[in-house]
Tab-separated table of C-alpha atoms in Angstrom:
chain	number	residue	atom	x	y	z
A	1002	UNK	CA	6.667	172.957	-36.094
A	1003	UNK	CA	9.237	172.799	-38.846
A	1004	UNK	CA	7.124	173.539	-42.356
A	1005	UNK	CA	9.680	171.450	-44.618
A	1006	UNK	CA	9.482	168.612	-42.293
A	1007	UNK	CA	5.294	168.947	-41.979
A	1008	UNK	CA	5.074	169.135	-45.313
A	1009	UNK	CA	7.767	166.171	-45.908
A	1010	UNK	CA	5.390	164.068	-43.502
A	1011	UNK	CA	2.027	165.026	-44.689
A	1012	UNK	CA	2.974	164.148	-48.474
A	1013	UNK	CA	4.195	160.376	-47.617
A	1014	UNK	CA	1.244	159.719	-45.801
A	1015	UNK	CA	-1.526	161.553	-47.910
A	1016	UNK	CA	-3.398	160.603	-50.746
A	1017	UNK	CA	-5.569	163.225	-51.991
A	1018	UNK	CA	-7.222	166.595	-51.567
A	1019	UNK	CA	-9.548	167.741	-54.525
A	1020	UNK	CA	-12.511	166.940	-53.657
A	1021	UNK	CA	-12.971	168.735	-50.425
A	1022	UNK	CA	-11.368	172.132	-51.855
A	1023	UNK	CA	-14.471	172.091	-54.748
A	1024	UNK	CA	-16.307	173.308	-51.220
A	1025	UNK	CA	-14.698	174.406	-48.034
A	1026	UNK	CA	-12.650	177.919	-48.036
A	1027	UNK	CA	-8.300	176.687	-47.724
A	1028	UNK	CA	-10.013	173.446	-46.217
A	1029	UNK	CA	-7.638	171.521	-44.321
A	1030	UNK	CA	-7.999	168.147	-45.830
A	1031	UNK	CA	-6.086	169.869	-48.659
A	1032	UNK	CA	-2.638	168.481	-48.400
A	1033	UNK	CA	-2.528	165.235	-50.568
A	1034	UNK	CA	-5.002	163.985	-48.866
A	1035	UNK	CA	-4.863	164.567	-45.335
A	1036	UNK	CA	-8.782	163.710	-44.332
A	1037	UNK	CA	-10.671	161.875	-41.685
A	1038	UNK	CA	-13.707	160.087	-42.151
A	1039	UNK	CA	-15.915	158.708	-39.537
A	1040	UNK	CA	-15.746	155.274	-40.049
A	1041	UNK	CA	17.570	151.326	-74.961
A	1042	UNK	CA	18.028	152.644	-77.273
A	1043	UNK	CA	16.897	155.285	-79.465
A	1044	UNK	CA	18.609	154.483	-82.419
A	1045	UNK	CA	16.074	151.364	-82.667
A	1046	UNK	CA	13.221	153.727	-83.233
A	1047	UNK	CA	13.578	154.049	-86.784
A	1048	UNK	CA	12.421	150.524	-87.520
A	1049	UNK	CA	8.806	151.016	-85.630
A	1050	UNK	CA	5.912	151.412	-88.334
A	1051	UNK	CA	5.023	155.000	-88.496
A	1052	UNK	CA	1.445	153.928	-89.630
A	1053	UNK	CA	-0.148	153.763	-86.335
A	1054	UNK	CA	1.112	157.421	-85.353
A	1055	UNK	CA	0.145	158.696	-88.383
A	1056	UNK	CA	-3.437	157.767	-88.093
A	1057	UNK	CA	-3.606	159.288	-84.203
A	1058	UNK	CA	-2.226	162.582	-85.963
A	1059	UNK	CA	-5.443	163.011	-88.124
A	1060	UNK	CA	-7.054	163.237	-85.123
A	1061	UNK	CA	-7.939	160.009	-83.591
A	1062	UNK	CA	-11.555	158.342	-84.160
A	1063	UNK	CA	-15.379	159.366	-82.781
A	1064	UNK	CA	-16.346	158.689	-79.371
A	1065	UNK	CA	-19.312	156.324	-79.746
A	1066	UNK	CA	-21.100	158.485	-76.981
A	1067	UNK	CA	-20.496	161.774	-78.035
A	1068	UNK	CA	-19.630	161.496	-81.898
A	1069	UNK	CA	-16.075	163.465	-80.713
A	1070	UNK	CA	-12.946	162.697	-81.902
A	1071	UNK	CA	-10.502	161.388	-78.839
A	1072	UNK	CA	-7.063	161.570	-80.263
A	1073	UNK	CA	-5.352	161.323	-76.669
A	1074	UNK	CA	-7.235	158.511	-75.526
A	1075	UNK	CA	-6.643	156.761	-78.737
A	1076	UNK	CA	-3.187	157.405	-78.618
A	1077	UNK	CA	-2.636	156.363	-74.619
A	1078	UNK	CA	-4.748	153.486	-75.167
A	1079	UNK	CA	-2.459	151.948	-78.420
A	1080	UNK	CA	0.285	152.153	-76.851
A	1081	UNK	CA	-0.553	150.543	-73.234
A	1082	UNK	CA	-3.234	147.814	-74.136
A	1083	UNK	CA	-1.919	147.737	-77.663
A	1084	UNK	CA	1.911	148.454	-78.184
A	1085	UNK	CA	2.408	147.062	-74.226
A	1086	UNK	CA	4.749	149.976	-73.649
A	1087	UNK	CA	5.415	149.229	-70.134
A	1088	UNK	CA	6.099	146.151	-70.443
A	1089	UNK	CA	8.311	145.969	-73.649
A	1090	UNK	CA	10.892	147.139	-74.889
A	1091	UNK	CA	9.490	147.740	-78.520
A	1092	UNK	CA	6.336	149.344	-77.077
A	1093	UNK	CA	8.568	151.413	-74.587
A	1094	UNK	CA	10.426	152.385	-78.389
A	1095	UNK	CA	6.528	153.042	-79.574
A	1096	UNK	CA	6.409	155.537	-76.983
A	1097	UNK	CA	9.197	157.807	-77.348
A	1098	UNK	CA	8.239	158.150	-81.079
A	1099	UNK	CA	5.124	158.752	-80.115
A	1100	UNK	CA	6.476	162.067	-78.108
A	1101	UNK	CA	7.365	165.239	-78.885
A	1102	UNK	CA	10.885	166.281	-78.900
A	1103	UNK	CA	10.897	168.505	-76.221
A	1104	UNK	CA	8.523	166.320	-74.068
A	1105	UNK	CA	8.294	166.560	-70.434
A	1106	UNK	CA	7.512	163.461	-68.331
A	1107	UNK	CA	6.930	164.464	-64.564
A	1108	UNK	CA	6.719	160.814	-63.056
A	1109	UNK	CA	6.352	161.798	-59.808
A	1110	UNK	CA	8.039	158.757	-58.185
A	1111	UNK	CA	11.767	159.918	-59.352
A	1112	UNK	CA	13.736	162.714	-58.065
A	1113	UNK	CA	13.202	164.975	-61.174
A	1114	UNK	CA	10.961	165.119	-64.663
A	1115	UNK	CA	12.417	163.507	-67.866
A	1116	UNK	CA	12.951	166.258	-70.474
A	1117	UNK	CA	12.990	165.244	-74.625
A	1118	UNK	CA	12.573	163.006	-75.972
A	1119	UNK	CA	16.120	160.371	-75.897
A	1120	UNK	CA	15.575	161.254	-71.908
A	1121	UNK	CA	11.930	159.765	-72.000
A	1122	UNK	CA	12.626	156.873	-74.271
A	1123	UNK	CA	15.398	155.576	-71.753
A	1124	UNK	CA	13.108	156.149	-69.042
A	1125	UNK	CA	10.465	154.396	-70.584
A	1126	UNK	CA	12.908	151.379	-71.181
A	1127	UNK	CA	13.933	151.336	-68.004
A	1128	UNK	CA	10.753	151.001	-66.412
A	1129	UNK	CA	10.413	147.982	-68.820
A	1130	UNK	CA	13.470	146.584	-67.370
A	1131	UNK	CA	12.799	147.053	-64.208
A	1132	UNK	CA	9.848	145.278	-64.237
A	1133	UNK	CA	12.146	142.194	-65.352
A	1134	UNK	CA	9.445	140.581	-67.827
A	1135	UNK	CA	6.937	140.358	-64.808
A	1136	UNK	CA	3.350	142.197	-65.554
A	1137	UNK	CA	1.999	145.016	-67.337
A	1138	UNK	CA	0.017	148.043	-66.774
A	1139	UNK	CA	-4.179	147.883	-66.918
A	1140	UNK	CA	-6.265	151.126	-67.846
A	1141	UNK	CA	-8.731	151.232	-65.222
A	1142	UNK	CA	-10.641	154.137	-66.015
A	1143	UNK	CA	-9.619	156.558	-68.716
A	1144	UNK	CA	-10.983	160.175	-69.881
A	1145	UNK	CA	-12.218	160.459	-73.724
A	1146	UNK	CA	-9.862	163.482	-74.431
A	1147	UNK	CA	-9.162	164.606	-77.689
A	1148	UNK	CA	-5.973	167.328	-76.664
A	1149	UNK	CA	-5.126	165.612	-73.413
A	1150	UNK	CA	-6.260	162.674	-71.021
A	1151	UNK	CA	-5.870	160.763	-68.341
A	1152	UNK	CA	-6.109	157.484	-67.210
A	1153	UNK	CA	-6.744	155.368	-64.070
A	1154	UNK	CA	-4.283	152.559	-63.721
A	1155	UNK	CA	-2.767	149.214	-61.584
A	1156	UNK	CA	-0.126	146.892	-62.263
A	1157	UNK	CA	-1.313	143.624	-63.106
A	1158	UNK	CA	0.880	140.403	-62.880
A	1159	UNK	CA	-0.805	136.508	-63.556
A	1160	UNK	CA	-3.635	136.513	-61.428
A	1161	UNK	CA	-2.643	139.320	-58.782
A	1162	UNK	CA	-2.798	143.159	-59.054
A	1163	UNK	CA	-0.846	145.992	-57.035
A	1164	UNK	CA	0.014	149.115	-57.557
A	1165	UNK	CA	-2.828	151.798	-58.691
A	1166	UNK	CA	-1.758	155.386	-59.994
A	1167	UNK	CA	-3.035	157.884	-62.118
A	1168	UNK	CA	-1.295	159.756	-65.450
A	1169	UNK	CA	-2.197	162.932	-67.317
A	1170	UNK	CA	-1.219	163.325	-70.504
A	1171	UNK	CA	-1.200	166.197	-73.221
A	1172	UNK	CA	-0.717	166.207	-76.560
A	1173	UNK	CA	0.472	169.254	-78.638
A	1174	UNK	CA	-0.951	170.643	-82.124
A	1175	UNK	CA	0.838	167.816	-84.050
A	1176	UNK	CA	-0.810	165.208	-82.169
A	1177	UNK	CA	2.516	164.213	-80.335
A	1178	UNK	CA	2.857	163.602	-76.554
A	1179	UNK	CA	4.387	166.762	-74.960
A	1180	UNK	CA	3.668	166.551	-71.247
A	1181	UNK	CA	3.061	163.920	-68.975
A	1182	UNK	CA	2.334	163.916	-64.995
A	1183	UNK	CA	1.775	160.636	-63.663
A	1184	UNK	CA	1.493	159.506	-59.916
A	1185	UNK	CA	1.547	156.050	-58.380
A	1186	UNK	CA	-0.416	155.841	-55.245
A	1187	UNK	CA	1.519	155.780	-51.202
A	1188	UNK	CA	2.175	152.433	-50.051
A	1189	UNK	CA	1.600	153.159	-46.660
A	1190	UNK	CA	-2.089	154.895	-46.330
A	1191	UNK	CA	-2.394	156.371	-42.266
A	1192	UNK	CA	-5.738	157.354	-42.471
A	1193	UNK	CA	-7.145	159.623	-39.987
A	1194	UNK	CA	-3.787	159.474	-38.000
A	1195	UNK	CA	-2.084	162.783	-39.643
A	1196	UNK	CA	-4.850	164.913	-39.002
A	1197	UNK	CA	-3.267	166.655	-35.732
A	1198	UNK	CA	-0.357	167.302	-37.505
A	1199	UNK	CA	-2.586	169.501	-40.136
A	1200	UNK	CA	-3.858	171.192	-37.660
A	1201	UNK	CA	-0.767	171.911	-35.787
A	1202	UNK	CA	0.641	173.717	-39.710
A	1203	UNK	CA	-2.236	175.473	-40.563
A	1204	UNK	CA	-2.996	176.771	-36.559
A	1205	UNK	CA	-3.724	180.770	-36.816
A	1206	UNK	CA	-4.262	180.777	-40.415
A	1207	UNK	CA	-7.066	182.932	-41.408
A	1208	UNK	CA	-10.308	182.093	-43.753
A	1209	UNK	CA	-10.503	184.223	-46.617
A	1210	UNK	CA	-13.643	185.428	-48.268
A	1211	UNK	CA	-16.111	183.236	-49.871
A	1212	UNK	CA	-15.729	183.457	-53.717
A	1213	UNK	CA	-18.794	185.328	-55.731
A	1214	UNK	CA	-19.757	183.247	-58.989
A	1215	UNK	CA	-22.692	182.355	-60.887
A	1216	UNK	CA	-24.112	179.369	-60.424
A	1217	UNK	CA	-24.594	177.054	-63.481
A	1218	UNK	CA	-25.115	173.574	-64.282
A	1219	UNK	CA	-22.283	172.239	-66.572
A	1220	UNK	CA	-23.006	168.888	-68.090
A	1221	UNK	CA	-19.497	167.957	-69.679
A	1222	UNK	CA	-16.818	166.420	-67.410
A	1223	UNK	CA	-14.191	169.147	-67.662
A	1224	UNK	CA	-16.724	171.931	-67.714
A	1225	UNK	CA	-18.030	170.529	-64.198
A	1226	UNK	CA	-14.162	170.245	-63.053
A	1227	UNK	CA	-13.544	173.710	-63.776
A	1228	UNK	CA	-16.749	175.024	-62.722
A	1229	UNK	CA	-15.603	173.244	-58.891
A	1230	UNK	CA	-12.321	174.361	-59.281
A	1231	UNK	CA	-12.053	177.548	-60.919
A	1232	UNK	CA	-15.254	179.190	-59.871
A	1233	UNK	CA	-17.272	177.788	-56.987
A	1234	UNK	CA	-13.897	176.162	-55.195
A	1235	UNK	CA	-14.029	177.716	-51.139
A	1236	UNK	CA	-17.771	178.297	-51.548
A	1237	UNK	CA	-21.004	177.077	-50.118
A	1238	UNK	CA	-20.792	172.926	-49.469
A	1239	UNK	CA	-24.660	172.103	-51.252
A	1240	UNK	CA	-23.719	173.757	-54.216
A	1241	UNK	CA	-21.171	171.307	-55.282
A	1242	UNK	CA	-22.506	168.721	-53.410
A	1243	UNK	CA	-25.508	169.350	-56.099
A	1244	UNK	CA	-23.063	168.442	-58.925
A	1245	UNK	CA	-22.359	164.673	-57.151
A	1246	UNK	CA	-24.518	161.441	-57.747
A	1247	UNK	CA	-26.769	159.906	-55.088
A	1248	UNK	CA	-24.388	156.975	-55.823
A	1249	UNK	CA	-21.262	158.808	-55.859
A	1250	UNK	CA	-17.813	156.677	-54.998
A	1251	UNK	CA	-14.993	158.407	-54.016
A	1252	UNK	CA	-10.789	157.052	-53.820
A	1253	UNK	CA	-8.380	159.206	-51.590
A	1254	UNK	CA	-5.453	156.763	-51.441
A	1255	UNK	CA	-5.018	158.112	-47.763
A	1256	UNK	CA	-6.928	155.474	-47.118
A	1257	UNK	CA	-7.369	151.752	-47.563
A	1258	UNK	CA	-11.636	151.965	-48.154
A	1259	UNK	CA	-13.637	154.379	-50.104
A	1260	UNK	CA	-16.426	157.126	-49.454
A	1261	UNK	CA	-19.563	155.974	-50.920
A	1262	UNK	CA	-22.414	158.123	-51.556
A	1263	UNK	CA	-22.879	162.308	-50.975
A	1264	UNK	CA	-23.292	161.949	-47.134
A	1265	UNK	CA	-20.272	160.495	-46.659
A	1266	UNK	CA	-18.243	163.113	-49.073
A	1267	UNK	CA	-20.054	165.698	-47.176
A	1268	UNK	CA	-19.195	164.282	-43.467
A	1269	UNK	CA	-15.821	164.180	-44.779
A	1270	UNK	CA	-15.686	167.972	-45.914
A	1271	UNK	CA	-17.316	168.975	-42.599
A	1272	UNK	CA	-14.561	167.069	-40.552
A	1273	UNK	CA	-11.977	169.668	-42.387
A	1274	UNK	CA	-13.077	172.776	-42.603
A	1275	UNK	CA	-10.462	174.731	-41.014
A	1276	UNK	CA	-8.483	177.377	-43.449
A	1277	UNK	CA	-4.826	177.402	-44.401
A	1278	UNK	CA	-4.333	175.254	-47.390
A	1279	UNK	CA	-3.850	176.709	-51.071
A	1280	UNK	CA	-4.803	174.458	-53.761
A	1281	UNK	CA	-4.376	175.856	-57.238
A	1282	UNK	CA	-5.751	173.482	-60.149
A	1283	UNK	CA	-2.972	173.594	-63.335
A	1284	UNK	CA	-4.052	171.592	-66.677
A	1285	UNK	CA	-7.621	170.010	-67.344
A	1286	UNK	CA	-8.067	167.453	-70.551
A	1287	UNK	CA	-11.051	167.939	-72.397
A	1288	UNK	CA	-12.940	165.058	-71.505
A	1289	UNK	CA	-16.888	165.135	-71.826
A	1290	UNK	CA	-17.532	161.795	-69.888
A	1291	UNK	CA	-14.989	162.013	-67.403
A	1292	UNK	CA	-11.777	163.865	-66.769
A	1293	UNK	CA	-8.554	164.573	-65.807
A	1294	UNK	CA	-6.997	167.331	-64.173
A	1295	UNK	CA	-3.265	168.187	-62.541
A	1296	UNK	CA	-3.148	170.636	-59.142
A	1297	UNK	CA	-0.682	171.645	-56.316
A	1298	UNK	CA	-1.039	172.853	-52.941
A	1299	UNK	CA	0.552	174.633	-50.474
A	1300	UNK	CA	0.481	175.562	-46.831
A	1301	UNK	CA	-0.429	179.370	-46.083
A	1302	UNK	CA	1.009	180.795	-49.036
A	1303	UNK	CA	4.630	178.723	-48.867
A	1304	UNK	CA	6.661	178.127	-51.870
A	1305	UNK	CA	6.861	174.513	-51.359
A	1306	UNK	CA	3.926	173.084	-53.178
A	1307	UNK	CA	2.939	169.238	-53.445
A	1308	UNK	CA	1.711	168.105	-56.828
A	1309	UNK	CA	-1.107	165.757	-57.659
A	1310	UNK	CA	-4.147	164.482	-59.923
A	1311	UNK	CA	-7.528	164.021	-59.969
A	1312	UNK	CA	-9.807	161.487	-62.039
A	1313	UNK	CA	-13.400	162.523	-62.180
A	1314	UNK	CA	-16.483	160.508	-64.239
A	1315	UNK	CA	-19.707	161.607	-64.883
A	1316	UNK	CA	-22.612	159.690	-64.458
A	1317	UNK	CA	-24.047	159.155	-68.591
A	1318	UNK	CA	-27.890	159.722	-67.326
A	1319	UNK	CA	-27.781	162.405	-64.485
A	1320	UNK	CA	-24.303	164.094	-66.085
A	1321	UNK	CA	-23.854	163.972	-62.515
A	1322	UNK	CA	-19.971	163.049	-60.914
A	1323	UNK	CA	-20.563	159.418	-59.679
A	1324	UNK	CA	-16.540	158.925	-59.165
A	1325	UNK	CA	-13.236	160.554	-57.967
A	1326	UNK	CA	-9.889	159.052	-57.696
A	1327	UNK	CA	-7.124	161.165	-55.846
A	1328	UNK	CA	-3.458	160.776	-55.842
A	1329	UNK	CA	-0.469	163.259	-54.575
A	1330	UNK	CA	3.338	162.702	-55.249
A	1331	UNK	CA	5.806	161.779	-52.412
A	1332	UNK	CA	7.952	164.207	-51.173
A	1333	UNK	CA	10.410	161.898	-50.627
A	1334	UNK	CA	11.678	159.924	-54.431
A	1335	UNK	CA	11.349	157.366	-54.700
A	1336	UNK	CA	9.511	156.660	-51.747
A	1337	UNK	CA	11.484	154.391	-49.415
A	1338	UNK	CA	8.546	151.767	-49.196
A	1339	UNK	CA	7.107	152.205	-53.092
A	1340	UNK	CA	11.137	151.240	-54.159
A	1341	UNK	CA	11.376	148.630	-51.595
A	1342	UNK	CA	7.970	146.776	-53.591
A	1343	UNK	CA	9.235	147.678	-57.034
A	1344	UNK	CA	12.558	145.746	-56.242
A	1345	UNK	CA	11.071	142.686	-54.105
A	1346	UNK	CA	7.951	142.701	-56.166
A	1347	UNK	CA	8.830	143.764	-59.599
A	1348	UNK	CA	5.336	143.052	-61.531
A	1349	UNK	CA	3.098	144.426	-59.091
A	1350	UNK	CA	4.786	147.110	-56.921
A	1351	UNK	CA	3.480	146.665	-53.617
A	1352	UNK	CA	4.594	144.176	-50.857
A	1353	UNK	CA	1.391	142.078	-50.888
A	1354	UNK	CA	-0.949	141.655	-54.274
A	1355	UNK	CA	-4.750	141.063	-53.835
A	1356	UNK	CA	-6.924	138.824	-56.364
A	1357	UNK	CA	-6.745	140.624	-59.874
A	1358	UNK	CA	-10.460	141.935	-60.619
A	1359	UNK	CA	-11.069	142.349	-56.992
A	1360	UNK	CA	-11.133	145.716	-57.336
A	1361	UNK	CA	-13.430	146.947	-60.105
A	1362	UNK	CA	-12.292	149.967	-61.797
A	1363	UNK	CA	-9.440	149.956	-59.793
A	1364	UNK	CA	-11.191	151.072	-56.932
């Protein structure tokens, strides 16, 4: 089978991956997703008041849980809810001047990042025009980070919602936006139908070694992220299983429902634990509550990699993770179908809406 082409296929149709790689060795529902489960203008910038950046750059203000400053969530959270910077044009303006000027913006539904800060702030624009005055953006879920976050979000229009995605975002020592990742979620969601095709790439590949690490009990969001990812990642199942809530809910846009509860997750790992998938995690925020974290993946060491992000939140009680939301990038950008809803159904971004709050949290 042709690799390009597998991994051309297996990117439109996945959703997510990160959860299974926390605990089976170059599992196989690694590729974006690919799991079964039983069941304009810059000169305008200038006039914006300075006084709202200016108080994010002292360092944003106390988490009421954790007494911790949360300078990116401040910041992300002014200028969507507050500044409505995608959905006008003077919030799209708020936005650029909130960015550094060699920012990156990796929105993973174009053909190529947005680098500085003129290229963002006509991107940003543009996504306000495109939207032609028809909805806005809700936060869902998003991490208290103080150097980065990231946020869980849908497109809302009157009373329908669409499109769900999530962003990462990191900020850089002056407080200033210099990298963001953000991915909307496939249109089309196959389910369990790609998981021949997985098999078919990653037949012969070999299982490598289980990693040695000491096992702790991390009670911070990113600490329990890394701890998955960095350390325990290809090891025994229970021992991140042992890190999830009871209650746990997890979102792999592969698929139109979502896992509920730790024997579910865990018949879902079991279902892929064949080798040949590399997933490397990249940048974490610094959440405490929940977090945010970017990765990639590849198949048996290729150089072709397919990007995505991972929401996790921690239960307040147990500190244990109670939910996951996973989302990979196209391969193909804009994806025929996601550009097809952004041009019939400019507010929402899918072909068919459902009842706004119908989906609590986004879920």
């Amino acid at each position: 089978m042709n690799l390009s082409r597998a991994l051309l296929y297996i990117s439109l149709c996945s959703s997510s991956i990160a959860v299974t790689n926390a605990f089976v060795p170059n599992s196989a529902s690694s590729i974006g997703g690919i799991t079964s489960r039983h069941e304009s203008s810059a000169s305008s910038t200038s006039s914006l008041s300075v006084g709202f950046l200016q108080d994010f750059f002292q360092g944003g203000s106390p988490s009421p849980l954790t007494g911790r400053n949360c300078q990116a969530k401040d910041l992300m959270q002014n200028l969507i809810q507050d500044k409505k910077c995608f959905a006008t044009e003077v919030g799209a303006l708020a936005f650029g001047e909130a960015c550094a000027n060699d920012v990156v913006y990796n929105d993973c539904y174009e053909p190529s990042p947005f680098v500085g800060k003129e290229a963002v702030i006509g991107q940003m624009v543009a996504k306000v025009n495109q939207r032609k005055q028809q909805g806005d953006v809700r936060i869902d879920k998003i991490s208290d980070g103080n150097v980065a976050c990231g946020y869980a979000w849908t497109w809302v229009d009157g009373d329908q919602e669409g499109l769900r995605g999530t962003t990462f975002v990191e900020l850089n020592s002056e407080g200033k936006i210099q990298f963001v990742q953000e991915i909307p979620e496939p249109i089309y969601k196959p389910g369990d139908l790609t998981l021949e095709l997985l098999k078919a790439v990653t037949k012969g590949a070999e299982e490598k070694p289980k990693p040695e690490y000491t096992q702790r009990t991390p009670t911070a969001a990113n600490e329990v992220a890394k701890y998955l990812f960095l350390e325990v990642q290809g090891g025994e199942v229970e021992e991140s299983l042992r890190l999830f809530s009871d209650s746990i809910i997890y979102r792999d846009f592969n698929y139109e429902e979502v896992l509920k509860g730790t024997a579910e997750v865990k018949q879902f790992i079991e279902d892929f634990s064949f080798p040949g998938i590399e997933f490397k995690a990249q940048k974490f925020c610094d959440g405490v509550d929940s977090t945010c974290f970017t990765w990639e993946v590849r198949l048996n060491g290729q150089t072709d990699a397919i990007k995505g992000i991972s929401f996790y939140e921690l239960d307040p009680e147990t500190r244990k993770v109670c939910y996951i939301r996973d989302v990979p990038e196209s391969a193909i950008k804009p994806p025929p179908l996601g550009r097809l809803a952004r041009i019939l159904k400019p507010g929402l971004g899918v072909l068919e809406g459902v009842a706004a709050g119908s989906r609590p949290g986004g879920m």
